[in-house]
Coordinates of C-alpha atoms and ligand atoms in Angstrom, one line a residue:
M1499 CA 80.2 78.5 14.4
R1500 CA 79.9 75.5 12.0
V1501 CA 76.8 74.7 10.1
I1502 CA 76.4 71.0 9.5
S1503 CA 73.6 69.1 7.7
A1504 CA 75.0 65.5 7.6
I1505 CA 74.5 63.4 10.6
E1506 CA 77.9 61.7 10.4
E1507 CA 79.7 65.0 10.1
L1508 CA 77.8 66.3 13.2
R1509 CA 78.7 63.1 15.2
G1510 CA 82.4 63.6 14.2
R1511 CA 82.3 67.3 15.3
L1512 CA 80.8 66.5 18.7
Q1513 CA 82.7 63.3 19.3
H1514 CA 85.1 64.8 21.9
E1515 CA 82.8 67.5 23.3
P1516 CA 82.3 66.7 27.0
A1517 CA 79.3 68.9 27.6
V1518 CA 76.9 69.4 24.7
V1519 CA 73.8 71.5 25.3
F1520 CA 71.1 71.3 22.7
V1521 CA 68.5 73.8 21.5
P1522 CA 66.1 72.3 19.0
T1523 CA 64.2 74.7 16.8
M1524 CA 62.3 74.9 13.5
G1525 CA 64.2 78.1 12.5
N1526 CA 62.7 81.5 11.7
L1527 CA 64.4 82.5 14.9
H1528 CA 63.4 85.4 17.1
E1529 CA 64.7 86.8 20.4
G1530 CA 62.8 84.0 22.2
H1531 CA 65.0 81.4 20.5
L1532 CA 68.1 83.4 21.1
A1533 CA 67.3 83.7 24.8
L1534 CA 67.1 79.8 24.8
A1535 CA 70.5 79.6 23.2
R1536 CA 72.0 82.0 25.8
L1537 CA 70.4 79.9 28.6
A1538 CA 72.0 76.8 27.0
R1539 CA 75.4 78.3 27.5
D1540 CA 74.9 78.1 31.3
H1541 CA 74.4 74.3 31.0
G1542 CA 77.4 73.2 29.0
S1543 CA 80.4 74.2 27.0
C1544 CA 79.2 73.4 23.4
V1545 CA 75.9 74.8 22.3
V1546 CA 74.3 72.9 19.4
A1547 CA 71.1 74.5 17.8
S1548 CA 69.1 72.5 15.3
I1549 CA 67.0 74.1 12.6
F1550 CA 64.6 71.6 11.0
V1551 CA 61.0 72.0 10.0
N1552 CA 59.7 68.6 11.0
P1553 CA 57.0 67.3 8.6
L1554 CA 56.0 64.6 11.1
Q1555 CA 54.5 67.1 13.5
F1556 CA 52.3 68.9 10.9
G1557 CA 48.8 67.7 10.0
P1558 CA 47.8 67.4 6.4
S1559 CA 45.9 70.7 6.5
E1560 CA 48.5 72.6 8.6
D1561 CA 51.1 75.2 7.6
F1562 CA 54.1 72.9 6.9
G1563 CA 54.4 74.4 3.4
R1564 CA 54.1 78.0 4.4
Y1565 CA 56.3 77.7 7.6
P1566 CA 59.0 80.3 7.0
R1567 CA 62.4 78.9 6.1
T1568 CA 65.1 81.4 6.8
L1569 CA 68.3 79.4 7.3
E1570 CA 70.8 82.1 6.3
Q1571 CA 69.3 84.8 8.6
D1572 CA 68.9 82.2 11.4
C1573 CA 72.6 81.3 11.2
A1574 CA 73.6 84.9 11.3
K1575 CA 71.5 85.4 14.5
L1576 CA 73.1 82.3 16.1
D1577 CA 76.6 83.3 15.3
G1578 CA 78.3 83.9 18.6
L1579 CA 75.6 82.1 20.6
A1580 CA 75.9 78.6 19.2
D1581 CA 79.0 76.6 18.4
V1582 CA 77.3 74.3 15.9
V1583 CA 74.1 74.7 13.9
F1584 CA 72.6 71.3 12.8
A1585 CA 70.4 71.9 9.8
P1586 CA 69.6 68.5 8.2
T1587 CA 67.3 68.1 5.2
V1588 CA 64.2 66.0 5.4
E1589 CA 66.1 63.3 3.6
D1590 CA 68.9 63.4 6.2
L1591 CA 66.5 62.8 9.0
Y1592 CA 64.0 60.6 7.2
P1593 CA 66.0 58.6 4.6
E1594 CA 63.3 56.0 4.8
P1595 CA 59.6 56.4 5.8
Q1596 CA 59.5 56.8 9.5
Q1597 CA 57.6 53.7 10.9
V1598 CA 58.9 53.8 14.5
F1599 CA 57.3 56.5 16.6
V1600 CA 57.4 57.7 20.2
E1601 CA 53.9 57.2 21.6
P1602 CA 53.4 60.2 23.9
P1603 CA 51.4 60.1 27.1
P1604 CA 47.6 60.7 27.1
V1605 CA 48.1 64.4 27.9
A1606 CA 49.3 64.7 24.3
D1607 CA 45.7 64.1 23.0
D1608 CA 44.3 67.0 25.1
L1609 CA 44.6 70.8 24.6
C1610 CA 46.6 71.4 21.5
G1611 CA 46.7 67.6 20.8
A1612 CA 42.9 67.6 20.5
S1613 CA 42.9 69.8 17.5
R1614 CA 46.3 68.6 16.2
P1615 CA 46.0 64.8 16.2
G1616 CA 49.5 63.2 15.9
H1617 CA 51.3 66.5 16.5
F1618 CA 53.0 65.5 19.8
R1619 CA 53.8 62.0 18.4
G1620 CA 55.7 63.8 15.6
V1621 CA 57.4 66.2 18.0
A1622 CA 58.4 63.5 20.5
T1623 CA 59.7 61.2 17.7
V1624 CA 61.9 63.9 16.0
V1625 CA 63.1 65.2 19.4
L1626 CA 64.2 61.6 20.4
K1627 CA 65.9 61.2 17.0
L1628 CA 67.7 64.6 17.5
F1629 CA 68.7 63.6 21.1
N1630 CA 70.2 60.4 19.8
I1631 CA 72.1 62.2 17.1
V1632 CA 73.4 65.1 19.2
Q1633 CA 73.7 63.2 22.5
P1634 CA 73.5 66.3 24.7
R1635 CA 73.8 66.4 28.5
A1636 CA 71.0 69.0 28.5
A1637 CA 68.4 70.3 26.1
V1638 CA 66.5 73.6 26.3
F1639 CA 62.8 74.1 25.5
G1640 CA 60.7 77.2 25.8
K1641 CA 57.8 77.4 28.2
K1642 CA 55.8 79.1 25.4
D1643 CA 55.1 75.6 24.1
Y1644 CA 54.1 74.4 27.6
Q1645 CA 52.4 71.2 26.6
Q1646 CA 55.4 70.3 24.4
L1647 CA 57.7 70.9 27.3
Q1648 CA 55.7 68.5 29.5
V1649 CA 55.4 65.9 26.8
I1650 CA 59.2 66.0 26.4
R1651 CA 59.8 65.9 30.1
A1652 CA 57.5 62.8 30.4
M1653 CA 59.4 61.2 27.5
A1654 CA 62.8 61.9 29.1
R1655 CA 61.6 60.6 32.5
Q1656 CA 59.7 57.5 31.3
L1657 CA 62.3 56.5 28.7
N1658 CA 65.1 57.1 31.1
L1659 CA 66.9 59.5 28.9
S1660 CA 70.2 60.5 30.3
L1661 CA 69.9 64.3 30.0
E1662 CA 68.5 67.3 31.7
I1663 CA 65.5 69.1 30.3
V1664 CA 65.9 72.9 30.9
A1665 CA 62.9 75.2 30.6
G1666 CA 63.3 78.8 29.2
E1667 CA 60.9 81.6 30.1
T1668 CA 58.6 83.0 27.4
L1669 CA 59.8 86.3 25.9
R1670 CA 57.2 88.9 25.1
A1671 CA 56.9 92.0 23.0
A1672 CA 56.4 95.3 24.7
D1673 CA 52.6 94.9 24.7
G1674 CA 52.8 91.4 26.1
L1675 CA 52.4 89.2 23.0
A1676 CA 54.5 86.1 23.3
L1677 CA 57.2 86.0 20.7
S1678 CA 56.4 83.4 18.1
S1679 CA 57.5 82.6 14.5
R1680 CA 53.8 82.6 13.6
N1681 CA 53.4 86.3 14.6
G1682 CA 54.9 87.1 11.3
F1683 CA 51.7 85.8 9.6
L1684 CA 49.6 88.5 11.3
S1685 CA 48.3 91.5 9.5
A1686 CA 48.8 94.9 11.2
A1687 CA 45.3 94.8 12.6
E1688 CA 45.6 91.2 13.8
R1689 CA 49.0 92.1 15.4
A1690 CA 47.3 94.9 17.4
E1691 CA 44.5 92.5 18.5
A1692 CA 46.8 89.5 19.2
V1693 CA 47.7 90.7 22.8
A1694 CA 44.1 90.0 23.8
L1695 CA 45.1 86.4 24.3
Y1696 CA 47.8 87.2 26.9
R1697 CA 45.5 89.8 28.5
N1698 CA 42.8 87.2 29.0
L1699 CA 45.2 84.7 30.5
G1700 CA 46.6 87.4 32.8
Q1701 CA 43.0 88.2 34.0
I1702 CA 42.4 84.6 34.9
R1703 CA 45.7 84.5 36.8
E1704 CA 44.8 87.6 38.7
A1705 CA 41.3 86.3 39.5
I1706 CA 42.8 83.0 40.9
L1707 CA 45.3 84.9 42.9
A1708 CA 42.5 87.0 44.3
G1709 CA 40.7 83.9 45.5
R1710 CA 38.4 82.9 42.6
R1711 CA 38.0 79.1 42.4
D1712 CA 35.3 78.8 39.8
L1713 CA 37.8 77.9 37.1
S1714 CA 35.4 76.8 34.4
V1715 CA 33.5 80.1 34.7
L1716 CA 36.8 82.0 34.3
E1717 CA 37.8 79.8 31.3
Q1718 CA 34.4 80.3 29.7
A1719 CA 34.4 84.1 30.2
A1720 CA 37.9 84.4 28.6
A1721 CA 36.8 82.2 25.6
A1722 CA 33.6 84.3 25.2
D1723 CA 35.6 87.5 25.3
L1724 CA 38.0 86.3 22.6
A1725 CA 35.1 84.9 20.5
G1726 CA 33.3 88.3 20.8
R1727 CA 36.5 90.0 19.5
G1728 CA 36.5 87.7 16.4
W1729 CA 38.9 84.9 17.5
R1730 CA 38.1 81.3 16.9
V1731 CA 39.0 79.7 20.3
D1732 CA 40.4 76.1 20.5
Y1733 CA 40.6 76.1 24.3
V1734 CA 41.2 78.2 27.4
A1735 CA 42.1 75.9 30.3
V1736 CA 43.4 76.0 33.8
R1737 CA 45.5 73.0 34.5
A1738 CA 47.9 71.5 37.1
A1739 CA 51.3 72.8 35.8
A1740 CA 53.3 69.6 35.9
S1741 CA 50.8 67.0 34.7
L1742 CA 48.4 69.3 32.7
A1743 CA 45.6 67.3 34.3
P1744 CA 42.5 69.3 35.3
A1745 CA 43.3 71.3 38.4
R1746 CA 42.1 69.6 41.6
E1747 CA 41.5 70.8 45.1
G1748 CA 44.7 71.6 47.0
E1749 CA 46.7 72.2 43.7
R1750 CA 49.0 75.1 44.0
N1751 CA 51.1 75.1 40.9
L1752 CA 48.7 75.9 38.0
V1753 CA 49.1 77.0 34.4
V1754 CA 46.5 78.8 32.3
L1755 CA 46.8 77.8 28.7
A1756 CA 45.0 79.0 25.5
A1757 CA 45.0 78.4 21.8
A1758 CA 43.0 80.4 19.4
W1759 CA 42.9 81.5 15.8
L1760 CA 43.2 85.0 14.6
G1761 CA 42.3 84.9 10.9
R1762 CA 44.5 82.2 9.4
T1763 CA 47.0 82.2 12.3
R1764 CA 46.7 79.9 15.3
L1765 CA 48.4 81.5 18.4
I1766 CA 49.1 79.8 21.7
D1767 CA 50.1 81.2 25.1
N1768 CA 50.2 80.4 28.8
V1769 CA 50.9 81.8 32.2
E1770 CA 51.9 80.0 35.3
V1771 CA 50.1 80.6 38.6
C1772 CA 51.6 79.7 41.9
I1773 CA 49.1 79.9 44.8
S1774 CA 50.7 80.4 48.2
A1775 CA 50.6 77.5 50.6
D1776 CA 47.6 78.7 52.7
K1777 CA 45.5 79.4 49.7
G1778 CA 45.6 76.2 47.5
L1779 CA 42.7 75.5 45.3
Ligands
PAF619 O1 59.3 73.8 19.3 C1 59.7 73.5 18.2 O2 60.2 74.4 17.4 C2 59.5 72.1 17.6 O3 58.4 71.5 18.0 C3 60.7 71.2 18.0 C4 60.9 71.0 19.4 C5 62.0 71.8 17.4 C6 60.6 69.8 17.3 O4 60.4 69.9 15.9

């Protein structure tokens, strides 16, 4: 496995690779990322993982500064899973102030985008830059960041990018908490509480599968439960899975998404819900 930070060196290394698969990350890798790297191997012969904490996707009051940077440990974890680690510096990727941006679709202003203005513009812009540098035939994104996955899918579709977007399942701890680099910020008490987010999503899922269709009542009940337990809730929302538009009558593929703060840490999670053909919303 080779670790490369310079764009030209990476291009040279990948020049004759016929089937590059790309796993973009911000580092501080956990088993969820490693599962994406393993999945990547099924889609090509050369797995490239990037590690880059992208300033463009953090708001001025967000955790860019305190986002964990653990390159050495990350490379050790990727050894044997990736062929190349691309770990550029901010100067490598942004040698001049970035003035050209990808304008993401309106869905990017909703859900996480509502409380993180500009976040998905920063994500889409860096991902397109990385795609142009790595030129993969496929790229792997985790479903944990469901809205991000749909924004990237829309970008790939609408900008006619010549690559496949592959989605990896969310990995969970034994109690159900979705693995996330931000879990490391939680105190022991917060960590024990954190699973309440997933539990609430699961309860909405079960209620829908059991025939409940009063989605806003379900959303509000979950938000109230979390608030009562000391969370600050950004949103709990049931949406159409592919578009993330509000779920309409007849919709069968749904996703229940939530974002909420536990102390100083913002956690997100989601669960998909597939309603059988005879029981659509
Ligand atoms: O999901 C992430 O870690 C980041 O948003 C990504 C896709 C690597 C872009 O910086």
